[in-house]
Coordinates of C-alpha atoms in Angstrom, one line a residue:
X295 CA 97.9 82.7 80.8
X296 CA 95.1 80.9 80.3
X297 CA 94.1 80.7 77.4
X298 CA 90.7 81.6 75.1
X299 CA 89.9 78.0 74.5
X300 CA 90.3 77.2 78.3
X301 CA 88.3 79.8 79.3
X302 CA 85.4 79.3 77.1
X303 CA 85.6 75.2 78.4
X304 CA 85.4 75.6 81.5
X305 CA 82.2 78.1 80.8
X306 CA 80.6 74.7 79.4
X307 CA 81.2 72.8 81.8
X308 CA 79.2 75.5 84.1
X309 CA 76.3 75.8 81.6
X310 CA 76.3 72.0 80.6
X311 CA 76.1 71.2 84.8
X312 CA 72.9 72.6 84.2
X313 CA 71.5 69.8 83.2
X314 CA 71.5 68.1 87.4
X315 CA 68.5 71.0 87.5
X316 CA 66.3 69.6 84.6
X317 CA 62.9 70.0 85.4
X318 CA 60.4 67.2 85.4
X319 CA 58.5 66.0 81.8
X320 CA 54.6 66.5 83.3
X321 CA 55.8 69.2 85.2
X322 CA 56.7 71.0 82.0
X323 CA 53.9 69.6 80.2
X324 CA 51.5 71.4 83.6
X325 CA 53.9 74.6 82.8
X326 CA 52.8 75.0 79.3
X327 CA 48.7 73.6 79.6
X328 CA 48.7 76.4 82.5
X329 CA 50.0 79.0 79.9
X330 CA 48.3 77.1 76.4
X331 CA 45.7 75.6 77.8
X332 CA 44.1 75.4 73.7
X333 CA 48.3 74.1 72.3
X334 CA 48.6 71.3 74.6
X335 CA 47.9 67.5 74.2
X336 CA 48.4 65.1 76.7
X337 CA 48.6 61.1 76.4
X338 CA 44.7 61.0 76.5
X339 CA 44.1 62.9 74.0
X340 CA 43.3 61.7 70.0
X341 CA 45.4 64.5 69.0
X342 CA 48.8 62.6 70.4
X343 CA 48.3 59.6 69.0
X344 CA 47.7 61.3 65.7
X345 CA 50.6 63.3 66.5
X346 CA 52.9 60.8 67.8
X347 CA 52.3 58.4 64.8
X348 CA 53.0 61.1 61.3
X349 CA 55.9 60.2 60.8
X350 CA 57.1 59.5 57.3
X351 CA 59.9 56.9 58.7
X352 CA 58.1 54.4 61.5
X353 CA 62.2 54.8 63.3
X354 CA 61.5 58.4 64.1
X355 CA 58.7 57.3 66.6
X356 CA 59.3 58.2 70.0
X357 CA 56.9 58.1 72.9
X358 CA 56.7 62.7 73.8
X359 CA 55.2 63.3 78.1
X360 CA 53.1 66.0 76.0
X361 CA 52.6 67.6 72.7
X362 CA 52.8 71.4 71.7
X363 CA 51.3 73.4 68.3
X364 CA 51.8 76.7 68.7
X365 CA 50.1 79.0 66.2
X366 CA 52.6 82.3 66.2
X367 CA 56.1 83.1 66.7
X368 CA 55.0 84.7 70.0
X369 CA 53.1 81.4 71.8
X370 CA 57.1 79.4 70.0
X371 CA 59.4 82.8 72.2
X372 CA 57.1 82.7 75.3
X373 CA 57.7 78.3 75.1
X374 CA 60.9 78.8 74.6
X375 CA 61.8 81.0 77.3
X376 CA 59.6 78.8 79.7
X377 CA 61.6 75.1 78.7
X378 CA 64.8 77.9 79.4
X379 CA 63.7 79.0 82.5
X380 CA 62.7 75.2 83.9
X381 CA 64.9 72.5 82.5
X382 CA 63.0 71.6 79.9
X383 CA 64.2 68.8 77.2
X384 CA 62.0 69.1 74.0
X385 CA 62.4 68.2 69.9
X386 CA 60.5 70.4 67.3
X387 CA 59.0 69.9 64.2
X388 CA 57.3 70.3 61.5
X389 CA 57.6 68.4 57.9
X390 CA 58.5 64.6 59.8
X391 CA 60.0 63.2 57.2
X392 CA 63.8 62.4 58.9
X393 CA 64.7 59.5 59.6
X394 CA 66.4 59.3 62.3
X395 CA 65.4 59.1 66.0
X396 CA 64.8 62.0 68.0
X397 CA 65.4 65.1 64.3
X398 CA 62.3 65.7 65.1
X399 CA 60.7 64.1 68.0
X400 CA 61.2 62.4 71.9
X401 CA 60.6 60.3 74.7
X402 CA 60.1 61.6 77.9
X403 CA 59.6 65.7 76.2
X404 CA 57.6 67.9 74.8
X405 CA 56.9 67.8 71.2
X406 CA 56.8 71.0 69.8
X407 CA 54.4 70.8 66.6
X408 CA 55.2 73.6 63.9
X409 CA 52.0 72.5 61.5
X410 CA 50.3 75.1 62.5
X411 CA 52.4 77.8 61.6
X412 CA 51.5 77.4 57.5
X413 CA 51.2 81.2 56.7
X414 CA 52.4 81.7 53.1
X415 CA 52.6 84.8 52.2
X416 CA 54.0 86.8 48.7
X417 CA 55.4 90.1 48.1
X418 CA 56.2 89.8 44.2
X419 CA 57.7 93.8 44.4
X420 CA 60.3 93.0 47.2
X421 CA 61.2 89.0 45.5
X422 CA 60.0 86.8 48.6
X423 CA 57.9 84.7 50.3
X424 CA 57.1 85.3 54.1
X425 CA 56.3 80.8 55.7
X426 CA 55.3 79.1 58.6
X427 CA 57.7 76.5 60.3
X428 CA 54.7 74.6 59.4
X429 CA 54.3 74.7 55.4
X430 CA 55.1 72.0 53.3
X431 CA 56.7 72.5 50.3
X432 CA 53.8 71.8 47.6
X433 CA 51.6 74.5 49.8
X434 CA 54.6 76.7 48.7
X435 CA 54.1 75.7 45.3
X436 CA 49.7 76.6 45.2
X437 CA 50.9 79.9 46.6
X438 CA 53.3 80.8 43.5
X439 CA 52.5 78.4 40.2
X440 CA 49.5 80.5 40.3
X441 CA 51.7 83.6 39.7
X442 CA 54.1 82.2 37.9
X443 CA 56.9 82.4 40.0
X444 CA 58.5 79.8 42.2
X445 CA 61.5 79.1 45.4
X446 CA 63.8 76.9 45.4
X447 CA 63.0 74.1 47.9
X448 CA 63.0 70.8 47.7
X449 CA 61.1 68.4 45.2
X450 CA 58.5 66.2 47.1
X451 CA 55.6 68.1 47.8
X452 CA 54.4 66.1 51.9
X453 CA 57.9 67.2 52.5
X454 CA 58.3 70.3 55.4
X455 CA 61.1 73.6 55.6
X456 CA 64.1 70.9 57.4
X457 CA 66.3 71.2 54.6
X458 CA 67.0 74.6 54.7
X459 CA 68.5 73.9 57.3
X460 CA 70.2 71.2 55.8
X461 CA 71.2 71.9 51.8
X462 CA 68.7 71.4 50.2
X463 CA 68.7 69.8 46.5
X464 CA 65.5 71.9 43.7
X465 CA 64.4 71.8 40.7
X466 CA 66.7 74.6 40.1
X467 CA 68.8 73.7 42.1
X468 CA 71.0 73.4 38.6
X469 CA 71.1 77.1 38.2
X470 CA 70.0 78.5 41.6
X471 CA 72.1 76.4 44.0
X472 CA 70.7 75.1 46.8
X473 CA 67.9 75.5 49.0
X474 CA 70.0 76.8 52.3
X475 CA 71.5 79.1 49.8
X476 CA 68.4 80.5 48.2
X477 CA 67.1 82.0 51.7
X478 CA 66.8 85.6 52.6
X479 CA 66.4 85.6 55.4
X480 CA 65.6 83.7 58.9
X481 CA 63.2 84.7 61.8
X482 CA 64.8 82.5 64.8
X483 CA 63.3 82.2 68.4
X484 CA 66.4 82.1 70.6
X485 CA 66.8 80.5 74.5
X486 CA 66.2 83.5 76.0
X487 CA 63.8 84.1 74.0
X488 CA 64.4 86.8 72.2
X489 CA 63.1 86.3 68.2
X490 CA 66.0 88.2 65.5
X491 CA 66.6 88.4 62.9
X492 CA 69.9 86.8 60.7
X493 CA 70.4 87.4 57.0
X494 CA 73.0 88.9 54.9
X495 CA 73.0 92.6 56.6
X496 CA 71.6 91.6 60.3
X497 CA 73.2 88.9 62.2
X498 CA 74.9 87.9 60.1
X499 CA 76.8 84.6 60.8
X500 CA 74.0 83.4 62.8
X501 CA 73.2 83.0 58.8
X502 CA 76.1 81.4 57.7
X503 CA 75.2 79.1 60.9
X504 CA 71.6 78.0 59.8
X505 CA 72.6 77.5 56.5
X506 CA 73.2 73.9 57.1
X507 CA 73.8 73.8 60.5
X508 CA 69.9 72.3 62.0
X509 CA 68.2 73.0 65.5
X510 CA 71.4 73.5 67.6
X511 CA 70.9 77.2 67.6
X512 CA 67.0 78.3 67.8
X513 CA 64.1 77.7 66.9
X514 CA 63.3 79.0 63.0
X515 CA 60.3 79.7 63.3
X516 CA 59.9 81.5 59.3
X517 CA 61.5 81.1 56.0
X518 CA 61.6 84.5 54.1
X519 CA 62.3 82.0 50.8
X520 CA 63.4 84.3 47.5
X521 CA 61.1 84.1 44.2
X522 CA 61.5 84.2 40.6
X523 CA 59.7 84.5 37.4
X524 CA 59.2 81.1 35.4
X525 CA 56.7 80.7 31.9
X526 CA 54.4 78.6 33.5
X527 CA 54.2 75.2 33.6
X528 CA 57.7 72.7 33.4
X529 CA 57.9 70.0 31.6
X530 CA 59.0 66.6 33.8
X531 CA 57.3 62.9 34.7
X532 CA 59.3 60.3 35.5
X533 CA 60.8 58.0 33.1
X534 CA 60.4 54.5 33.8
X535 CA 63.9 52.0 33.5
X536 CA 63.6 47.9 33.1
X537 CA 66.6 46.0 34.8
X538 CA 67.8 45.5 30.8
X539 CA 69.1 49.0 30.8
X540 CA 70.6 49.9 34.1
X541 CA 73.9 49.8 32.7
X542 CA 72.9 52.6 29.6
X543 CA 70.9 54.9 32.3
X544 CA 74.5 54.4 34.2
X545 CA 75.8 56.3 32.0
X546 CA 73.6 58.7 31.6
X547 CA 74.1 59.5 35.0
X548 CA 77.4 60.1 35.0
X549 CA 76.8 62.2 31.5
X550 CA 74.2 64.4 32.6
X551 CA 76.2 65.7 36.5
X552 CA 79.8 66.3 33.9
X553 CA 77.0 67.8 31.0
X554 CA 73.4 68.8 31.1
X555 CA 73.4 70.1 34.3
X556 CA 76.4 71.9 33.9
X557 CA 76.1 73.3 30.7
X558 CA 71.9 73.0 31.1
X559 CA 71.3 76.0 34.0
X560 CA 67.0 74.8 33.4
X561 CA 67.6 70.5 33.2
X562 CA 67.4 69.0 36.9
X563 CA 67.3 64.7 36.8
X564 CA 67.3 62.3 39.3
X565 CA 68.2 58.7 39.1
X566 CA 66.9 56.6 41.2
X567 CA 67.7 52.1 41.3
X568 CA 65.1 51.0 43.0
X569 CA 64.7 47.0 44.1
X570 CA 61.2 45.1 45.0
X571 CA 62.6 42.0 46.6
X572 CA 59.8 40.4 45.6
X573 CA 60.9 39.9 42.5
X574 CA 64.1 39.9 43.1
X575 CA 64.6 42.4 40.7
X576 CA 66.3 46.3 39.8
X577 CA 64.9 49.0 37.6
X578 CA 65.0 52.9 37.6
X579 CA 62.4 55.3 38.1
X580 CA 64.1 59.0 37.1
X581 CA 61.9 61.6 37.3
X582 CA 63.7 64.1 34.7
X583 CA 62.6 68.2 34.3
X584 CA 62.9 70.1 31.9
X585 CA 61.4 73.8 34.0
X586 CA 60.8 76.1 30.7
X587 CA 56.8 75.6 29.1
X588 CA 57.6 73.1 26.7
X589 CA 56.4 70.7 24.7
X590 CA 59.3 68.0 24.8
X591 CA 62.6 68.0 26.3
X592 CA 65.3 70.2 24.9
X593 CA 68.7 68.3 23.0
X594 CA 70.8 68.4 26.1
X595 CA 67.7 66.0 27.8
X596 CA 66.9 64.0 24.6
X597 CA 69.7 61.2 25.5
X598 CA 67.4 60.1 28.4
X599 CA 64.5 59.8 26.3
X600 CA 67.4 57.1 23.9
X601 CA 68.0 54.8 26.7
X602 CA 65.2 51.6 25.9
X603 CA 62.6 52.7 28.7
X604 CA 59.3 51.0 29.5
X605 CA 57.4 53.8 30.4
X606 CA 57.3 58.0 30.1
X607 CA 55.3 60.5 31.6
X608 CA 56.2 63.6 30.1
X609 CA 54.4 66.8 30.0
X610 CA 53.7 69.9 30.7
X611 CA 52.6 70.2 34.5
X612 CA 52.7 72.5 36.9
X613 CA 54.9 72.3 39.9
X614 CA 52.9 72.0 42.4
X615 CA 51.2 68.7 40.0
X616 CA 55.5 68.4 39.7
X617 CA 55.6 67.9 43.9
X618 CA 52.2 65.8 44.6
X619 CA 53.6 63.4 40.9
X620 CA 56.4 62.3 43.0
X621 CA 55.9 62.2 46.0
X622 CA 52.9 59.2 44.7
X623 CA 54.3 56.1 46.4
X624 CA 56.2 57.4 49.6
X625 CA 53.5 56.0 51.9
X626 CA 54.2 56.5 55.9
X627 CA 55.1 54.3 58.4
X628 CA 56.9 51.6 57.2
X629 CA 61.5 51.5 58.5
X630 CA 63.2 53.7 56.8
X631 CA 66.7 53.8 57.1
X632 CA 69.5 55.8 54.7
X633 CA 72.8 56.6 54.2
X634 CA 74.8 59.6 52.3
X635 CA 77.9 59.4 51.3
X636 CA 79.6 61.8 48.7
X637 CA 82.3 61.8 46.2
X638 CA 84.0 63.3 42.8
X639 CA 81.7 62.2 40.0
X640 CA 83.4 59.5 38.8
X641 CA 81.6 56.8 35.3
X642 CA 83.4 53.2 37.5
X643 CA 82.7 54.2 41.0
X644 CA 79.4 55.4 40.4
X645 CA 79.1 51.7 38.2
X646 CA 81.2 49.6 40.8
X647 CA 78.2 51.4 43.9
X648 CA 75.0 50.5 42.2
X649 CA 75.6 46.6 41.1
X650 CA 78.2 46.0 45.1
X651 CA 74.2 47.5 46.6
X652 CA 72.2 45.4 44.5
X653 CA 74.4 42.2 45.0
X654 CA 74.7 43.4 48.7
X655 CA 70.2 43.9 48.2
X656 CA 69.4 40.4 47.0
X657 CA 70.4 38.9 51.0
X658 CA 67.3 40.1 52.2
X659 CA 64.6 39.3 49.5
X660 CA 62.6 37.2 51.9
X661 CA 62.5 39.5 54.1
X662 CA 58.5 41.1 54.2
X663 CA 58.1 44.4 51.8
X664 CA 61.6 44.6 51.8
X665 CA 62.9 47.7 49.0
X666 CA 66.5 48.4 48.1
X667 CA 67.0 52.4 46.9
X668 CA 69.7 54.0 44.7
X669 CA 70.9 57.6 44.3
X670 CA 73.3 59.6 42.9
X671 CA 72.5 63.4 43.2
X672 CA 74.9 66.3 41.5
X673 CA 76.2 69.2 43.0
X674 CA 77.9 71.3 40.3
X675 CA 80.7 73.5 40.4
X676 CA 78.1 76.6 39.8
X677 CA 75.9 75.5 43.0
X678 CA 79.1 75.7 45.0
X679 CA 79.7 79.3 44.0
X680 CA 76.1 79.7 44.3
X681 CA 75.9 79.6 48.1
X682 CA 79.5 81.5 48.0
X683 CA 77.5 85.3 45.8
X684 CA 74.4 84.7 48.7
X685 CA 76.8 84.6 51.3
X686 CA 78.6 81.3 52.6
X687 CA 77.0 78.7 54.1
X688 CA 78.2 76.1 56.7
X689 CA 78.8 72.6 54.6
X690 CA 82.6 72.6 53.4
X691 CA 81.7 72.7 49.0
X692 CA 84.7 75.3 48.5
X693 CA 87.5 72.9 47.2
X694 CA 86.0 70.6 44.5
X695 CA 86.7 73.4 42.0
X696 CA 85.9 72.8 38.9
X697 CA 84.6 69.4 38.9
X698 CA 81.2 68.5 40.0
X699 CA 80.5 66.1 42.6
X700 CA 78.5 62.8 42.9
X701 CA 75.9 62.5 46.7
X702 CA 74.5 58.7 46.8
X703 CA 72.0 57.8 48.7
X704 CA 71.7 54.6 49.8
X705 CA 67.9 54.0 51.5
X706 CA 66.4 50.8 52.6
X707 CA 62.7 50.5 53.4
X708 CA 61.0 47.6 55.2
X709 CA 58.1 46.4 57.1
X710 CA 58.9 44.8 60.0
X711 CA 60.8 45.5 63.6
X712 CA 61.9 41.9 64.0
X713 CA 64.5 42.4 61.1
X714 CA 65.6 45.9 62.3
X715 CA 68.4 45.2 64.0
X716 CA 70.2 43.1 61.9
X717 CA 69.3 45.3 58.2
X718 CA 70.6 48.2 60.0
X719 CA 73.1 47.4 61.6
X720 CA 73.8 45.1 58.5
X721 CA 73.0 48.2 55.6
X722 CA 75.8 50.6 57.9
X723 CA 78.6 47.8 58.0
X724 CA 78.1 47.4 53.4
X725 CA 78.2 51.7 53.1
X726 CA 80.5 52.9 55.1
X727 CA 82.6 49.5 53.1
X728 CA 81.6 52.0 50.5
X729 CA 83.6 54.7 51.6
X730 CA 86.3 52.5 52.1
X731 CA 86.4 51.7 47.8
X732 CA 85.6 55.7 47.1
X733 CA 88.5 56.5 49.9
X734 CA 90.9 53.5 48.2
X735 CA 90.3 55.5 44.9
X736 CA 90.4 58.2 45.0
X737 CA 87.6 60.1 44.6
X738 CA 86.6 60.2 47.6
X739 CA 85.2 64.1 49.6
X740 CA 87.2 65.7 51.3
X741 CA 90.0 67.9 49.7
X742 CA 92.1 70.5 50.7
X743 CA 90.4 73.3 49.2
X744 CA 91.8 74.9 46.0
X745 CA 90.9 77.6 43.5
X746 CA 88.7 76.8 41.2
X747 CA 91.5 76.3 38.1
X748 CA 93.6 74.0 40.5
X749 CA 92.8 70.8 39.8
X750 CA 91.7 69.6 44.5
X751 CA 93.7 67.4 46.6
X752 CA 92.5 65.2 48.7
X753 CA 94.4 65.7 52.3
X754 CA 96.6 61.4 53.4
X755 CA 95.2 60.0 56.5
X756 CA 91.9 62.3 56.2
X757 CA 89.0 59.7 57.7
X758 CA 86.5 62.1 57.9
X759 CA 84.3 62.8 54.7
X760 CA 81.0 64.8 53.7
X761 CA 77.6 64.1 54.6
X762 CA 74.3 66.1 52.9
X763 CA 72.7 66.6 56.4
X764 CA 69.7 66.0 54.8
X765 CA 69.8 62.8 53.5
X766 CA 72.4 61.3 56.5
X767 CA 71.5 57.7 58.9
X768 CA 71.4 58.3 63.1
X769 CA 74.7 57.2 63.3
X770 CA 76.7 59.1 60.1
X771 CA 77.8 62.8 61.9
X772 CA 77.1 64.9 59.1
X773 CA 77.6 68.5 60.6
X774 CA 81.7 67.0 61.9
X775 CA 82.0 66.4 58.4
X776 CA 81.9 69.5 56.6
X777 CA 85.7 69.9 58.1
X778 CA 87.4 70.7 61.7
X779 CA 87.5 75.3 60.3
X780 CA 83.1 75.3 59.8
X781 CA 82.3 73.2 63.4
X782 CA 84.6 75.8 65.1
X783 CA 82.8 78.4 63.6
X784 CA 79.7 77.4 63.9
X785 CA 81.2 77.0 67.7
X786 CA 81.2 80.6 67.8
X787 CA 78.0 81.4 66.6
X788 CA 76.5 78.9 69.7
X789 CA 78.1 80.7 72.2
X790 CA 77.1 83.6 71.1
X791 CA 73.9 83.5 70.7
X792 CA 72.9 80.1 72.3
X793 CA 75.0 80.6 75.6
X794 CA 73.4 77.7 78.2
X795 CA 73.0 76.0 75.7
X796 CA 69.3 74.6 75.8
X797 CA 69.4 74.3 71.4
X798 CA 72.7 70.9 73.0
X799 CA 71.6 70.3 76.0
X800 CA 67.6 70.3 76.0
X801 CA 67.2 69.3 72.2
X802 CA 69.5 66.2 72.2
X803 CA 67.8 65.2 69.1
X804 CA 68.7 65.4 65.3
X805 CA 72.2 66.2 64.5
X806 CA 74.0 68.3 66.6
X807 CA 77.3 70.1 66.6
X808 CA 80.3 67.5 67.3
X809 CA 82.3 67.8 70.6
X810 CA 85.9 70.5 70.3
X811 CA 88.8 69.0 71.3
X812 CA 89.8 71.1 73.1
X813 CA 93.5 72.7 74.2
X814 CA 95.7 74.7 76.0
X815 CA 97.7 77.5 74.5

């Protein structure tokens, strides 16, 4: 008897063979131009040139044949139907903050830019805000702040809503969990142009898959974000610590991960170490936020001020102001590269990895404009539990038990592309060496699922490790890191909602579903 796995495999082979008849890009652009004469731009237009380069990182800039700027869900529906029927390759761009080539742009294809879909409508009685896929986070905060409402979204104002398909750490995550776990509804255009809602009642399997599944199932045109009351402003800003305080900051980071973030649900801190090649200096800039209308930090967060620091900008702020302020200094157009992996919170490993990264960064101090950044962000047991209470997600975090996890980010920035190949290769090797160090010390996360009252068990010989999609590098297999069971489940959702694999074949960029091992039973 032929198994279902083999039957599905053969079906996918038939579907994938359609790639042989992919329509030429000029023909696709011409078809779009006939259907949408006012919102299609070719290489001879200013809009094309502006949008081509409108990315945070120069690594994301590709060469699309034409650019399409839909203004409504209907536009997206008609366009996706056209793409599917004519085998046109395309990409989907929201805020443009991914550094991964192809995540939002495309070479010789159609780049669909969602920037005209900026709806932001509050529904106070129902407790949500309805936003378009082109909205920036600062716009959401600006809409909610005057009503003393907020939502679990990202922290930097110039970022879009891609994080709502990846993971998303928020000012409110210690209390409410990740951004993906606070989406009430996704409005999705499927490969055949059909528009569906995905939520806890409708298309529940798709709802689960979108929470970490990226661009593999459809085009999300609108998000309904849960909202909640806030007491006016927050209290926050940035504390600047000199190089001489780094050891104490490291100790404080571990305290934040295992105590402050666990016991103080309104706390938020984002420690970030910065290496400046031009001065060969390493310092720490930590945004510290208390999500309440207070005039000073509460006792649980006072240790941030006890460590010797050179300056502090802590003050009452609106969330719009906070998101814009934290984004200052993050200009567009430089070469940005990043890597990430996840460990169980461990004070010694946190300290060792920072100093090893600092030592590695010094190899490139003579590269013009060279900067390094290291962030260490907690995922607490409550954050994981919030995800389970709200329908679950695809991220595979459930096995951490009663342990806090640390998401370790390693970023580099520089200007001159002549250094790109060497630096990116060496950066990848360094992070891989830190992953191996974490594995040797038994702190690398993956894990075997265990209830919260048990200690997580690391699987012997496991090669994969958990990667947060919104911070990953171009060659890090984020979705594969969710674990084989979740990957299998994501593939089942993909086959159900996109049986011709349009979003695997025609949307080639970004984090795609990893290949499955096909078995005959």
